[in-house]
Short mmCIF file of C-alpha atoms and ligand atoms in Angstrom, two decimals:
data_model
loop_
_atom_site.label_atom_id
_atom_site.label_comp_id
_atom_site.label_asym_id
_atom_site.label_seq_id
_atom_site.Cartn_x
_atom_site.Cartn_y
_atom_site.Cartn_z
CA UNK A 1238 -21.85 3.65 -26.70
CA UNK A 1239 -25.42 3.11 -25.55
CA UNK A 1240 -26.75 2.62 -29.08
CA UNK A 1241 -24.15 -0.03 -29.94
CA UNK A 1242 -24.74 -1.83 -26.65
CA UNK A 1243 -28.45 -1.88 -27.44
CA UNK A 1244 -27.81 -3.25 -30.94
CA UNK A 1245 -25.63 -6.00 -29.49
CA UNK A 1246 -28.22 -6.93 -26.88
CA UNK A 1247 -31.04 -6.98 -29.46
CA UNK A 1248 -28.97 -9.13 -31.77
CA UNK A 1249 -28.19 -11.53 -28.90
CA UNK A 1250 -31.88 -11.58 -27.99
CA UNK A 1251 -32.83 -12.62 -31.52
CA UNK A 1252 -30.18 -15.36 -31.56
CA UNK A 1253 -31.30 -16.58 -28.12
CA UNK A 1254 -34.78 -17.34 -29.53
CA UNK A 1255 -33.20 -19.81 -31.97
CA UNK A 1256 -30.52 -21.21 -29.65
CA UNK A 1257 -32.78 -21.96 -26.68
CA UNK A 1258 -34.90 -24.25 -28.86
CA UNK A 1259 -31.96 -26.43 -29.82
CA UNK A 1260 -31.48 -29.68 -27.98
CA UNK A 1261 -28.53 -30.10 -25.64
CA UNK A 1262 -27.02 -32.51 -28.17
CA UNK A 1263 -27.16 -29.87 -30.92
CA UNK A 1264 -25.56 -27.25 -28.69
CA UNK A 1265 -22.95 -29.75 -27.63
CA UNK A 1266 -21.98 -30.53 -31.24
CA UNK A 1267 -21.46 -26.84 -32.03
CA UNK A 1268 -19.41 -26.23 -28.88
CA UNK A 1269 -17.25 -29.26 -29.68
CA UNK A 1270 -16.65 -27.86 -33.16
CA UNK A 1271 -15.67 -24.49 -31.65
CA UNK A 1272 -13.27 -26.32 -29.28
CA UNK A 1273 -11.76 -28.14 -32.26
CA UNK A 1274 -11.20 -24.87 -34.15
CA UNK A 1275 -9.55 -23.28 -31.09
CA UNK A 1276 -7.20 -26.29 -30.85
CA UNK A 1277 -6.42 -26.05 -34.55
CA UNK A 1278 -5.72 -22.29 -34.32
CA UNK A 1279 -4.01 -22.49 -30.90
CA UNK A 1280 -0.63 -21.05 -31.95
CA UNK A 1281 -2.21 -18.17 -33.84
CA UNK A 1282 -4.56 -17.29 -30.95
CA UNK A 1283 -1.71 -17.54 -28.43
CA UNK A 1284 0.36 -15.14 -30.53
CA UNK A 1285 -2.51 -12.65 -30.64
CA UNK A 1286 -2.96 -13.06 -26.85
CA UNK A 1287 0.72 -12.33 -26.27
CA UNK A 1288 0.52 -9.17 -28.36
CA UNK A 1289 -2.74 -8.33 -26.57
CA UNK A 1290 -1.49 -8.79 -23.01
CA UNK A 1291 2.33 -9.12 -22.95
CA UNK A 1292 2.45 -12.59 -21.33
CA UNK A 1293 4.93 -15.08 -22.79
CA UNK A 1294 3.65 -17.04 -25.76
CA UNK A 1295 4.61 -20.22 -23.89
CA UNK A 1296 2.10 -19.30 -21.18
CA UNK A 1297 -0.52 -17.95 -23.60
CA UNK A 1298 -0.67 -21.43 -25.17
CA UNK A 1299 -1.57 -22.86 -21.75
CA UNK A 1300 -4.39 -20.32 -21.48
CA UNK A 1301 -5.71 -21.38 -24.88
CA UNK A 1302 -5.62 -25.00 -23.72
CA UNK A 1303 -7.79 -24.25 -20.69
CA UNK A 1304 -10.13 -22.37 -23.05
CA UNK A 1305 -10.88 -25.18 -25.50
CA UNK A 1306 -10.97 -27.64 -22.59
CA UNK A 1307 -13.70 -25.52 -21.00
CA UNK A 1308 -15.76 -25.61 -24.22
CA UNK A 1309 -15.32 -29.38 -24.41
CA UNK A 1310 -16.30 -29.82 -20.77
CA UNK A 1311 -19.57 -27.88 -21.09
CA UNK A 1312 -20.30 -29.50 -24.45
CA UNK A 1313 -20.20 -32.75 -22.48
CA UNK A 1314 -22.70 -31.43 -19.94
CA UNK A 1315 -25.09 -29.68 -22.36
CA UNK A 1316 -27.10 -32.78 -23.17
CA UNK A 1317 -27.44 -33.97 -19.59
CA UNK A 1318 -28.90 -30.78 -18.11
CA UNK A 1319 -32.25 -31.65 -16.68
CA UNK A 1320 -34.57 -31.49 -13.73
CA UNK A 1321 -36.16 -34.08 -11.46
CA UNK A 1322 -39.44 -35.89 -11.22
CA UNK A 1323 -41.22 -35.89 -7.85
CA UNK A 1324 -44.17 -38.13 -6.96
CA UNK A 1325 -47.03 -36.48 -5.05
CA UNK A 1326 -50.10 -37.96 -3.29
CA UNK A 1327 -52.95 -39.42 -5.39
CA UNK A 1328 -50.85 -40.02 -8.48
CA UNK A 1329 -50.14 -36.33 -8.92
CA UNK A 1330 -46.57 -35.39 -9.56
CA UNK A 1331 -44.23 -32.52 -10.14
CA UNK A 1332 -41.14 -32.01 -12.22
CA UNK A 1333 -38.49 -29.36 -12.65
CA UNK A 1334 -36.94 -28.00 -15.82
CA UNK A 1335 -33.59 -26.27 -15.99
CA UNK A 1336 -34.03 -23.34 -18.39
CA UNK A 1337 -31.63 -20.71 -19.76
CA UNK A 1338 -31.69 -17.16 -18.39
CA UNK A 1339 -31.60 -15.23 -21.67
CA UNK A 1340 -29.00 -12.65 -22.69
CA UNK A 1341 -26.06 -12.85 -20.27
CA UNK A 1342 -23.36 -10.22 -20.07
CA UNK A 1343 -19.69 -11.06 -19.57
CA UNK A 1344 -17.24 -8.34 -18.52
CA UNK A 1345 -13.57 -9.28 -18.48
CA UNK A 1346 -10.23 -8.22 -16.98
CA UNK A 1347 -7.06 -7.81 -19.04
CA UNK A 1348 -4.90 -10.57 -17.52
CA UNK A 1349 -6.52 -13.64 -19.14
CA UNK A 1350 -8.59 -12.13 -21.98
CA UNK A 1351 -9.30 -15.21 -24.14
CA UNK A 1352 -9.56 -17.57 -21.17
CA UNK A 1353 -12.02 -15.33 -19.29
CA UNK A 1354 -14.24 -14.99 -22.39
CA UNK A 1355 -14.18 -18.78 -22.85
CA UNK A 1356 -14.83 -19.59 -19.17
CA UNK A 1357 -17.90 -17.34 -19.24
CA UNK A 1358 -19.31 -18.09 -22.68
CA UNK A 1359 -18.90 -21.90 -22.67
CA UNK A 1360 -21.27 -22.61 -19.73
CA UNK A 1361 -23.58 -19.74 -20.81
CA UNK A 1362 -23.99 -21.13 -24.33
CA UNK A 1363 -24.15 -24.76 -23.16
CA UNK A 1364 -27.15 -23.81 -21.00
CA UNK A 1365 -28.90 -22.22 -23.99
CA UNK A 1366 -28.16 -18.54 -23.28
CA UNK A 1367 -26.78 -15.80 -25.52
CA UNK A 1368 -23.87 -13.63 -24.39
CA UNK A 1369 -22.68 -10.08 -24.97
CA UNK A 1370 -19.07 -9.86 -23.85
CA UNK A 1371 -17.03 -6.76 -23.09
CA UNK A 1372 -13.28 -7.30 -22.86
CA UNK A 1373 -11.00 -4.84 -21.07
CA UNK A 1374 -10.06 -1.88 -23.28
CA UNK A 1375 -6.40 -2.81 -22.61
CA UNK A 1376 -6.87 -6.20 -24.31
CA UNK A 1377 -9.61 -5.83 -26.92
CA UNK A 1378 -8.36 -8.18 -29.62
CA UNK A 1379 -8.38 -11.91 -28.79
CA UNK A 1380 -12.05 -12.09 -27.78
CA UNK A 1381 -12.92 -11.18 -31.37
CA UNK A 1382 -11.24 -14.41 -32.48
CA UNK A 1383 -13.52 -16.32 -30.11
CA UNK A 1384 -16.58 -14.65 -31.68
CA UNK A 1385 -15.29 -15.54 -35.14
CA UNK A 1386 -14.75 -19.15 -34.05
CA UNK A 1387 -18.22 -19.55 -32.52
CA UNK A 1388 -19.74 -18.23 -35.75
CA UNK A 1389 -17.64 -20.58 -37.86
CA UNK A 1390 -18.66 -23.48 -35.59
CA UNK A 1391 -22.33 -22.80 -36.29
CA UNK A 1392 -23.88 -20.70 -33.49
CA UNK A 1393 -26.67 -18.39 -34.74
CA UNK A 1394 -25.27 -14.96 -35.73
CA UNK A 1395 -25.31 -12.64 -32.72
CA UNK A 1396 -25.37 -15.39 -30.11
CA UNK A 1397 -21.93 -14.34 -28.87
CA UNK A 1398 -21.42 -10.61 -29.40
CA UNK A 1399 -18.39 -8.56 -28.47
CA UNK A 1400 -18.70 -4.88 -27.59
CA UNK A 1401 -15.63 -2.74 -26.99
CA UNK A 1402 -15.33 0.00 -24.40
CA UNK A 1403 -14.53 0.85 -20.82
CA UNK A 1404 -16.52 1.63 -17.68
CA UNK A 1405 -19.37 3.47 -19.46
CA UNK A 1406 -19.96 0.59 -21.87
CA UNK A 1407 -19.92 -1.85 -18.95
CA UNK A 1408 -22.49 0.27 -17.12
CA UNK A 1409 -24.84 0.37 -20.13
CA UNK A 1410 -24.66 -3.42 -20.28
CA UNK A 1411 -25.37 -3.94 -16.57
CA UNK A 1412 -28.40 -1.65 -16.72
CA UNK A 1413 -29.93 -2.89 -19.96
CA UNK A 1414 -33.47 -4.13 -19.39
CA UNK A 1415 -33.04 -7.11 -21.73
CA UNK A 1416 -29.96 -8.41 -19.92
CA UNK A 1417 -30.74 -11.33 -17.59
CA UNK A 1418 -27.40 -11.82 -15.81
CA UNK A 1419 -23.96 -10.28 -15.40
CA UNK A 1420 -20.77 -12.26 -14.92
CA UNK A 1421 -17.84 -10.04 -14.02
CA UNK A 1422 -14.13 -10.62 -13.63
CA UNK A 1423 -12.09 -7.73 -12.30
CA UNK A 1424 -11.24 -5.70 -9.23
CA UNK A 1425 -13.20 -5.47 -5.98
CA UNK A 1426 -14.09 -1.74 -6.39
CA UNK A 1427 -15.55 -2.35 -9.88
CA UNK A 1428 -17.28 -5.52 -8.66
CA UNK A 1429 -19.12 -3.51 -6.01
CA UNK A 1430 -20.32 -0.99 -8.61
CA UNK A 1431 -21.51 -3.78 -10.89
CA UNK A 1432 -23.40 -5.47 -8.08
CA UNK A 1433 -25.09 -2.18 -7.28
CA UNK A 1434 -26.08 -1.54 -10.91
CA UNK A 1435 -27.34 -5.09 -11.39
CA UNK A 1436 -29.37 -4.90 -8.20
CA UNK A 1437 -31.52 -2.14 -9.76
CA UNK A 1438 -32.82 -4.65 -12.31
CA UNK A 1439 -32.65 -7.58 -9.82
CA UNK A 1440 -30.18 -9.32 -12.14
CA UNK A 1441 -28.10 -12.16 -10.70
CA UNK A 1442 -24.34 -11.55 -10.75
CA UNK A 1443 -21.25 -13.71 -10.63
CA UNK A 1444 -18.26 -11.81 -9.25
CA UNK A 1445 -14.70 -13.10 -9.81
CA UNK A 1446 -12.65 -10.49 -7.98
CA UNK A 1447 -9.17 -9.94 -6.62
CA UNK A 1448 -7.17 -11.65 -3.91
CA UNK A 1449 -4.19 -11.65 -1.57
CA UNK A 1450 -3.86 -15.37 -1.10
CA UNK A 1451 -1.70 -17.21 1.44
CA UNK A 1452 0.69 -20.01 0.55
CA UNK A 1453 1.75 -22.00 3.63
CA UNK A 1454 4.99 -23.96 3.48
CA UNK A 1455 5.51 -26.41 6.38
CA UNK A 1456 9.00 -27.58 7.29
CA UNK A 1457 8.18 -31.22 6.41
CA UNK A 1458 7.49 -30.36 2.75
CA UNK A 1459 9.52 -31.35 -0.27
CA UNK A 1460 11.41 -28.04 -0.53
CA UNK A 1461 12.15 -28.25 -4.26
CA UNK A 1462 8.45 -28.78 -4.95
CA UNK A 1463 7.48 -25.97 -2.60
CA UNK A 1464 9.86 -23.59 -4.36
CA UNK A 1465 8.39 -24.56 -7.73
CA UNK A 1466 4.93 -24.05 -6.24
CA UNK A 1467 5.84 -20.61 -4.92
CA UNK A 1468 7.14 -19.61 -8.36
CA UNK A 1469 3.89 -20.80 -9.97
CA UNK A 1470 1.96 -18.95 -7.28
CA UNK A 1471 3.66 -15.61 -7.95
CA UNK A 1472 5.15 -15.17 -11.39
CA UNK A 1473 2.69 -16.36 -14.05
CA UNK A 1474 1.57 -13.52 -16.35
CA UNK A 1475 4.06 -11.09 -14.75
CA UNK A 1476 2.37 -11.70 -11.40
CA UNK A 1477 -0.88 -10.21 -12.72
CA UNK A 1478 -3.01 -13.13 -11.50
CA UNK A 1479 -6.04 -12.84 -9.21
CA UNK A 1480 -5.42 -16.06 -7.28
CA UNK A 1481 -1.66 -15.62 -6.76
CA UNK A 1482 -0.29 -16.86 -3.44
CA UNK A 1483 1.61 -13.66 -2.71
CA UNK A 1484 1.77 -14.08 1.07
CA UNK A 1485 4.25 -16.92 1.36
CA UNK A 1486 4.33 -18.16 4.98
CA UNK A 1487 7.40 -20.36 5.58
CA UNK A 1488 7.93 -22.37 8.78
CA UNK A 1489 10.97 -20.97 10.58
CA UNK A 1490 13.12 -24.15 10.46
CA UNK A 1491 13.34 -24.00 6.64
CA UNK A 1492 13.04 -20.24 6.12
CA UNK A 1493 16.69 -19.66 5.09
CA UNK A 1494 16.93 -22.71 2.84
CA UNK A 1495 13.59 -21.99 1.12
CA UNK A 1496 14.37 -18.28 0.69
CA UNK A 1497 17.81 -18.94 -0.78
CA UNK A 1498 16.40 -21.36 -3.34
CA UNK A 1499 13.40 -19.21 -4.29
CA UNK A 1500 15.66 -16.19 -4.84
CA UNK A 1501 18.02 -18.31 -6.96
CA UNK A 1502 15.15 -19.51 -9.17
CA UNK A 1503 13.57 -16.05 -9.42
CA UNK A 1504 16.82 -14.55 -10.71
CA UNK A 1505 16.86 -17.17 -13.47
CA UNK A 1506 13.48 -16.13 -14.98
CA UNK A 1507 14.10 -15.04 -18.57
CA UNK A 1508 12.57 -11.61 -19.16
CA UNK A 1509 12.22 -10.27 -22.69
CA UNK A 1510 10.28 -10.40 -25.92
CA UNK A 1511 7.23 -12.46 -24.97
CA UNK A 1512 6.98 -13.83 -28.52
CA UNK A 1513 10.33 -15.63 -28.12
CA UNK A 1514 10.02 -19.30 -27.19
CA UNK A 1515 12.30 -19.26 -24.15
CA UNK A 1516 10.94 -16.04 -22.57
CA UNK A 1517 9.07 -16.67 -19.33
CA UNK A 1518 8.22 -13.09 -18.32
CA UNK A 1519 7.06 -10.29 -20.61
CA UNK A 1520 6.12 -6.67 -19.92
CA UNK A 1521 3.39 -5.56 -17.53
CA UNK A 1522 0.10 -4.37 -19.00
CA UNK A 1523 0.88 -0.62 -19.20
CA UNK A 1524 3.14 2.10 -17.85
CA UNK A 1525 0.85 3.31 -15.08
CA UNK A 1526 0.42 -0.22 -13.74
CA UNK A 1527 4.21 -0.72 -13.84
CA UNK A 1528 4.67 2.49 -11.80
CA UNK A 1529 1.94 1.32 -9.41
CA UNK A 1530 3.73 -2.01 -8.80
CA UNK A 1531 7.15 -0.35 -8.39
CA UNK A 1532 5.50 2.05 -5.92
CA UNK A 1533 4.47 -0.92 -3.73
CA UNK A 1534 8.11 -2.06 -3.63
CA UNK A 1535 9.31 1.40 -2.55
CA UNK A 1536 6.68 1.44 0.16
CA UNK A 1537 7.66 -2.07 1.28
CA UNK A 1538 11.27 -0.93 1.70
CA UNK A 1539 10.12 2.11 3.69
CA UNK A 1540 8.05 -0.14 5.95
CA UNK A 1541 11.04 -2.41 6.68
CA UNK A 1542 10.84 -5.22 4.11
CA UNK A 1543 14.09 -6.33 2.50
CA UNK A 1544 14.38 -6.67 -1.28
CA UNK A 1545 16.10 -10.03 -1.75
CA UNK A 1546 16.07 -9.78 -5.55
CA UNK A 1547 14.48 -7.81 -8.39
CA UNK A 1548 11.94 -5.07 -8.01
CA UNK A 1549 13.63 -2.76 -10.51
CA UNK A 1550 12.64 -1.27 -13.80
CA UNK A 1551 14.17 -3.49 -16.46
CA UNK A 1552 15.38 -2.40 -19.90
CA UNK A 1553 16.04 -5.52 -21.99
CA UNK A 1554 19.13 -5.50 -24.24
CA UNK A 1555 17.06 -5.77 -27.43
CA UNK A 1556 16.68 -2.11 -28.60
CA UNK A 1557 13.13 -2.69 -29.84
CA UNK A 1558 12.06 -3.45 -26.26
CA UNK A 1559 13.61 -0.39 -24.64
CA UNK A 1560 10.29 1.37 -24.05
CA UNK A 1561 8.56 -1.78 -22.78
CA UNK A 1562 6.95 -1.96 -19.35
CA UNK A 1563 9.40 -4.49 -17.92
CA UNK A 1564 10.47 -5.06 -14.34
CA UNK A 1565 12.55 -7.72 -12.61
CA UNK A 1566 10.53 -10.20 -10.52
CA UNK A 1567 10.89 -9.37 -6.85
CA UNK A 1568 11.19 -11.39 -3.64
CA UNK A 1569 10.67 -9.45 -0.42
CA UNK A 1570 12.04 -10.81 2.88
CA UNK A 1571 11.51 -9.73 6.47
CA UNK A 1572 7.82 -9.10 5.76
CA UNK A 1573 5.33 -8.53 8.57
CA UNK A 1574 1.54 -8.93 8.54
CA UNK A 1575 0.83 -5.20 8.86
CA UNK A 1576 2.90 -4.10 5.85
CA UNK A 1577 1.10 -2.73 2.80
CA UNK A 1578 2.83 -5.25 0.50
CA UNK A 1579 1.32 -8.05 2.63
CA UNK A 1580 -2.16 -6.57 2.93
CA UNK A 1581 -2.95 -5.19 -0.53
CA UNK A 1582 -3.26 -6.83 -3.91
CA UNK A 1583 -0.21 -5.66 -5.90
CA UNK A 1584 -1.03 -7.55 -9.13
CA UNK A 1585 2.61 -7.69 -10.22
CA UNK A 1586 5.64 -10.00 -9.82
CA UNK A 1587 6.19 -9.42 -6.10
CA UNK A 1588 6.41 -12.28 -3.58
CA UNK A 1589 6.33 -11.46 0.13
CA UNK A 1590 7.96 -14.01 2.46
CA UNK A 1591 6.80 -14.25 6.08
CA UNK A 1592 7.93 -16.70 8.75
CA UNK A 1593 5.75 -18.67 11.17
CA UNK A 1594 6.13 -21.21 13.97
CA UNK A 1595 2.90 -23.14 14.52
CA UNK A 1596 -0.07 -24.39 12.51
CA UNK A 1597 -2.61 -22.56 14.67
CA UNK A 1598 -0.70 -19.29 14.36
CA UNK A 1599 -0.33 -19.47 10.58
CA UNK A 1600 -4.01 -20.29 10.08
CA UNK A 1601 -5.04 -17.26 12.09
CA UNK A 1602 -2.70 -15.00 10.12
CA UNK A 1603 -3.53 -16.53 6.72
CA UNK A 1604 -7.25 -15.89 7.26
CA UNK A 1605 -6.75 -12.36 8.53
CA UNK A 1606 -7.75 -10.69 5.25
CA UNK A 1607 -10.91 -9.45 3.55
CA UNK A 1608 -10.02 -11.46 0.45
CA UNK A 1609 -10.66 -15.20 0.08
CA UNK A 1610 -9.94 -16.30 -3.46
CA UNK A 1611 -7.26 -19.00 -3.07
CA UNK A 1612 -4.77 -20.58 -0.67
CA UNK A 1613 -2.08 -23.24 -0.79
CA UNK A 1614 -0.33 -25.62 1.55
CA UNK A 1615 2.87 -27.61 1.09
CA UNK A 1616 3.45 -30.52 3.50
CA UNK A 1617 4.13 -34.25 3.38
CA UNK A 1618 1.69 -34.80 6.28
CA UNK A 1619 -1.58 -35.68 4.55
CA UNK A 1620 -3.71 -35.29 7.67
CA UNK A 1621 -2.33 -31.85 8.32
CA UNK A 1622 -2.87 -30.86 4.68
CA UNK A 1623 -6.60 -31.65 4.83
CA UNK A 1624 -6.99 -30.22 8.34
CA UNK A 1625 -5.41 -26.93 7.23
CA UNK A 1626 -7.39 -26.51 4.00
CA UNK A 1627 -10.61 -27.19 5.92
CA UNK A 1628 -9.81 -24.13 8.05
CA UNK A 1629 -8.64 -21.82 5.26
CA UNK A 1630 -11.19 -19.17 4.26
CA UNK A 1631 -10.68 -19.43 0.50
CA UNK A 1632 -12.74 -20.65 -2.42
CA UNK A 1633 -9.89 -22.54 -4.11
CA UNK A 1634 -7.27 -24.43 -2.07
CA UNK A 1635 -4.23 -26.22 -3.43
CA UNK A 1636 -2.36 -29.03 -1.66
CA UNK A 1637 1.24 -29.46 -2.87
CA UNK A 1638 0.70 -27.42 -6.04
CA UNK A 1639 -0.51 -23.96 -7.02
CA UNK A 1640 -2.30 -22.17 -9.89
CA UNK A 1641 -3.24 -25.23 -11.86
CA UNK A 1642 -6.77 -24.99 -13.21
CA UNK A 1643 -8.50 -28.16 -14.37
CA UNK A 1644 -11.79 -26.98 -15.87
CA UNK A 1645 -13.63 -29.82 -14.16
CA UNK A 1646 -13.14 -28.02 -10.81
CA UNK A 1647 -15.10 -24.93 -9.74
CA UNK A 1648 -13.13 -21.68 -9.42
CA UNK A 1649 -14.19 -18.67 -7.35
CA UNK A 1650 -13.83 -16.80 -4.11
CA UNK A 1651 -14.96 -16.39 -0.52
CA UNK A 1652 -15.40 -13.06 1.26
CA UNK A 1653 -14.59 -9.97 -0.85
CA UNK A 1654 -13.07 -12.09 -3.63
CA UNK A 1655 -16.60 -12.59 -4.91
CA UNK A 1656 -19.27 -15.24 -5.28
CA UNK A 1657 -20.63 -17.60 -7.85
CA UNK A 1658 -18.25 -20.00 -9.57
CA UNK A 1659 -16.69 -20.62 -12.95
CA UNK A 1660 -15.93 -24.08 -14.31
CA UNK A 1661 -17.09 -27.37 -12.86
CA UNK A 1662 -20.61 -28.80 -12.89
CA UNK A 1663 -21.94 -26.22 -10.40
CA UNK A 1664 -21.60 -23.36 -12.90
CA UNK A 1665 -24.59 -24.75 -14.79
CA UNK A 1666 -26.64 -23.43 -11.84
CA UNK A 1667 -25.29 -19.92 -12.35
CA UNK A 1668 -26.34 -19.82 -16.01
CA UNK A 1669 -29.78 -21.40 -15.73
CA UNK A 1670 -32.98 -21.11 -13.72
CA UNK A 1671 -35.21 -23.79 -12.33
CA UNK A 1672 -38.87 -24.03 -13.29
CA UNK A 1673 -41.20 -26.15 -11.13
CA UNK A 1674 -44.25 -27.74 -12.74
CA UNK A 1675 -46.96 -29.14 -10.47
CA UNK A 1676 -49.33 -31.62 -12.19
CA UNK A 1677 -52.74 -32.51 -10.67
CA UNK A 1678 -54.09 -35.93 -11.61
CA UNK A 1679 -57.31 -35.64 -9.55
CA UNK A 1680 -59.87 -32.88 -9.05
CA UNK A 1681 -59.23 -29.46 -7.55
CA UNK A 1682 -59.94 -29.50 -3.81
CA UNK A 1683 -60.89 -25.88 -3.34
CA UNK A 1684 -61.01 -24.35 0.13
CA UNK A 1685 -63.82 -22.04 -1.04
N1 NAD B 36 -11.23 -13.83 -9.58
C1 NAD B 36 -10.91 -13.91 -10.85
O1 NAD B 36 -11.24 -14.88 -11.54
C2 NAD B 36 -10.11 -12.80 -11.51
C3 NAD B 36 -9.48 -13.05 -12.71
C4 NAD B 36 -8.75 -12.05 -13.30
C5 NAD B 36 -8.62 -10.79 -12.70
N2 NAD B 36 -9.23 -10.57 -11.52
C6 NAD B 36 -9.07 -9.26 -10.84
O2 NAD B 36 -9.18 -8.20 -11.79
C7 NAD B 36 -8.39 -7.08 -11.40
C8 NAD B 36 -7.53 -6.62 -12.55
O3 NAD B 36 -8.28 -6.45 -13.70
P1 NAD B 36 -8.75 -5.02 -14.22
O4 NAD B 36 -7.75 -3.99 -13.85
O5 NAD B 36 -9.12 -5.19 -15.66
O6 NAD B 36 -10.07 -4.79 -13.35
P2 NAD B 36 -11.14 -3.61 -13.45
O7 NAD B 36 -12.11 -3.85 -12.36
O8 NAD B 36 -10.48 -2.30 -13.55
O9 NAD B 36 -11.85 -3.83 -14.89
C9 NAD B 36 -12.44 -5.06 -15.23
C10 NAD B 36 -13.47 -4.81 -16.33
O10 NAD B 36 -14.53 -4.00 -15.83
C11 NAD B 36 -14.77 -2.91 -16.71
N3 NAD B 36 -15.29 -1.81 -15.90
C12 NAD B 36 -14.58 -0.86 -15.22
N4 NAD B 36 -15.41 -0.06 -14.53
C13 NAD B 36 -16.69 -0.49 -14.77
C14 NAD B 36 -17.99 -0.07 -14.33
N5 NAD B 36 -18.15 0.95 -13.50
N6 NAD B 36 -19.05 -0.78 -14.76
C15 NAD B 36 -18.92 -1.83 -15.59
N7 NAD B 36 -17.70 -2.27 -16.05
C16 NAD B 36 -16.60 -1.61 -15.64
C17 NAD B 36 -13.42 -2.67 -17.35
O11 NAD B 36 -13.53 -1.96 -18.57
C18 NAD B 36 -12.93 -4.09 -17.56
O12 NAD B 36 -13.51 -4.69 -18.70
C19 NAD B 36 -7.58 -7.56 -10.22
O13 NAD B 36 -8.15 -7.10 -9.01
C20 NAD B 36 -7.70 -9.07 -10.30
O14 NAD B 36 -7.49 -9.72 -9.09
C21 NAD B 36 -9.98 -11.54 -10.92
C1 2ZO B 37 -5.29 -19.98 -14.68
N1 2ZO B 37 -5.03 -19.38 -13.39
C2 2ZO B 37 -3.58 -19.23 -13.23
C3 2ZO B 37 -5.51 -20.26 -12.31
C4 2ZO B 37 -5.59 -18.03 -13.31
C5 2ZO B 37 -7.08 -17.94 -13.35
C6 2ZO B 37 -7.59 -16.52 -13.54
C7 2ZO B 37 -7.02 -15.50 -12.62
O1 2ZO B 37 -6.62 -14.37 -12.85
#
């Protein structure tokens, strides 16, 4: 509630006073220690994440890898954050300092709970800020492990605080007068509300929102690779991934061959207990979301799409899983641009296949959306690959791969998929502010 939010912010504010005085090297050492502990506890954290979210433990381990890698990356940058020196006439000069913002708020979605908390807190802390983080109420647990780890690694108590709650708690955080910035990951409707709330206090925001990304498969591609790419683009974390390439545009010459192979591979995905080593798809986040996703498939059928596989409620054989929120991953054929399944973010394991003939046509159709988070292209023609990504209206573009996320590269959207970035060097700019200092070496030349 409001009182707890205030306590968390005050505690972060007190810790910020200590943390901002530390040198970049000192902050770096503590972040590296936190990264080491995450690596050491990787299996345990991944297990908690699987119980938290339902994704397979195999995949959760990959999320934990990108989390400690992010801490290591910003630990590496912490000591080299600096400004510039500018010479002015008469021996005068100016310089800039890159300074932290203060108490930053992180608000997370439920699909990558530990990873989102790490991707926000690592650059925030590296820049000298404190953070109060609110995970989704559907996945409240794993972020607490991150707080425990930061404390064990040596950050001042309160520097990374976790508050639990839903929309009301998030609103208190966005409106708090001692909060300097809000970084949000979640849906477009919530992102708009957060931007509005933050604007009242003129607080900068980073918005990592939803998507409906295109994946373009040209007939000269390596088909096996393209099929693997399309699987990566659609079925990680039960399809509950913001940057998924759910509009799969396939050039007509290879449509049948590609579709046959993608359906074959989709049917092979092992669904079941996400804690088992060979499971590759667990349950969706909750019953209402499962119904929501199944509803999109019904609507797709009504609008003329053809279910090529999956799309059904799934009851695994294991009796302990009978009430789980499982569904079979779905491939939809005969899709057209105007269908709901092609236009709206489904956030479930549903791939829509569309055919195309020419490069110009597919670019026009791929960009015909309000979203702009990601896009992909599969081709062996390197000139075409670069020409196409230059035209795609998306913040993250993949050539001959999809949904990999090296932390060295910035991640974030165009258009209604948000603004600001996570990861990469540029994110330092989103968690710091620039101070200009102008130094006079002569006398004041007053105009009065
Ligand atoms: N671009 C990205 O990096 C990225 C990553 C993951 C998920 N997403 C997007 O997130 C969405 C799914 O996640 P979700 O269902 O948790 O999203 P959501 O918008 O419902 O909730 C996200 C977070 O915001 C909080 N919240 C809800 N209403 C709020 C309000 N009025 N003020 C402040 N906080 C509020 C929630 O409690 C939760 O912590 C999808 O649209 C997906 O594409 C984007
Ligand atoms: C790690 N991925 C797959 C690129 C997902 C990033 C966060 C999106 O929901």
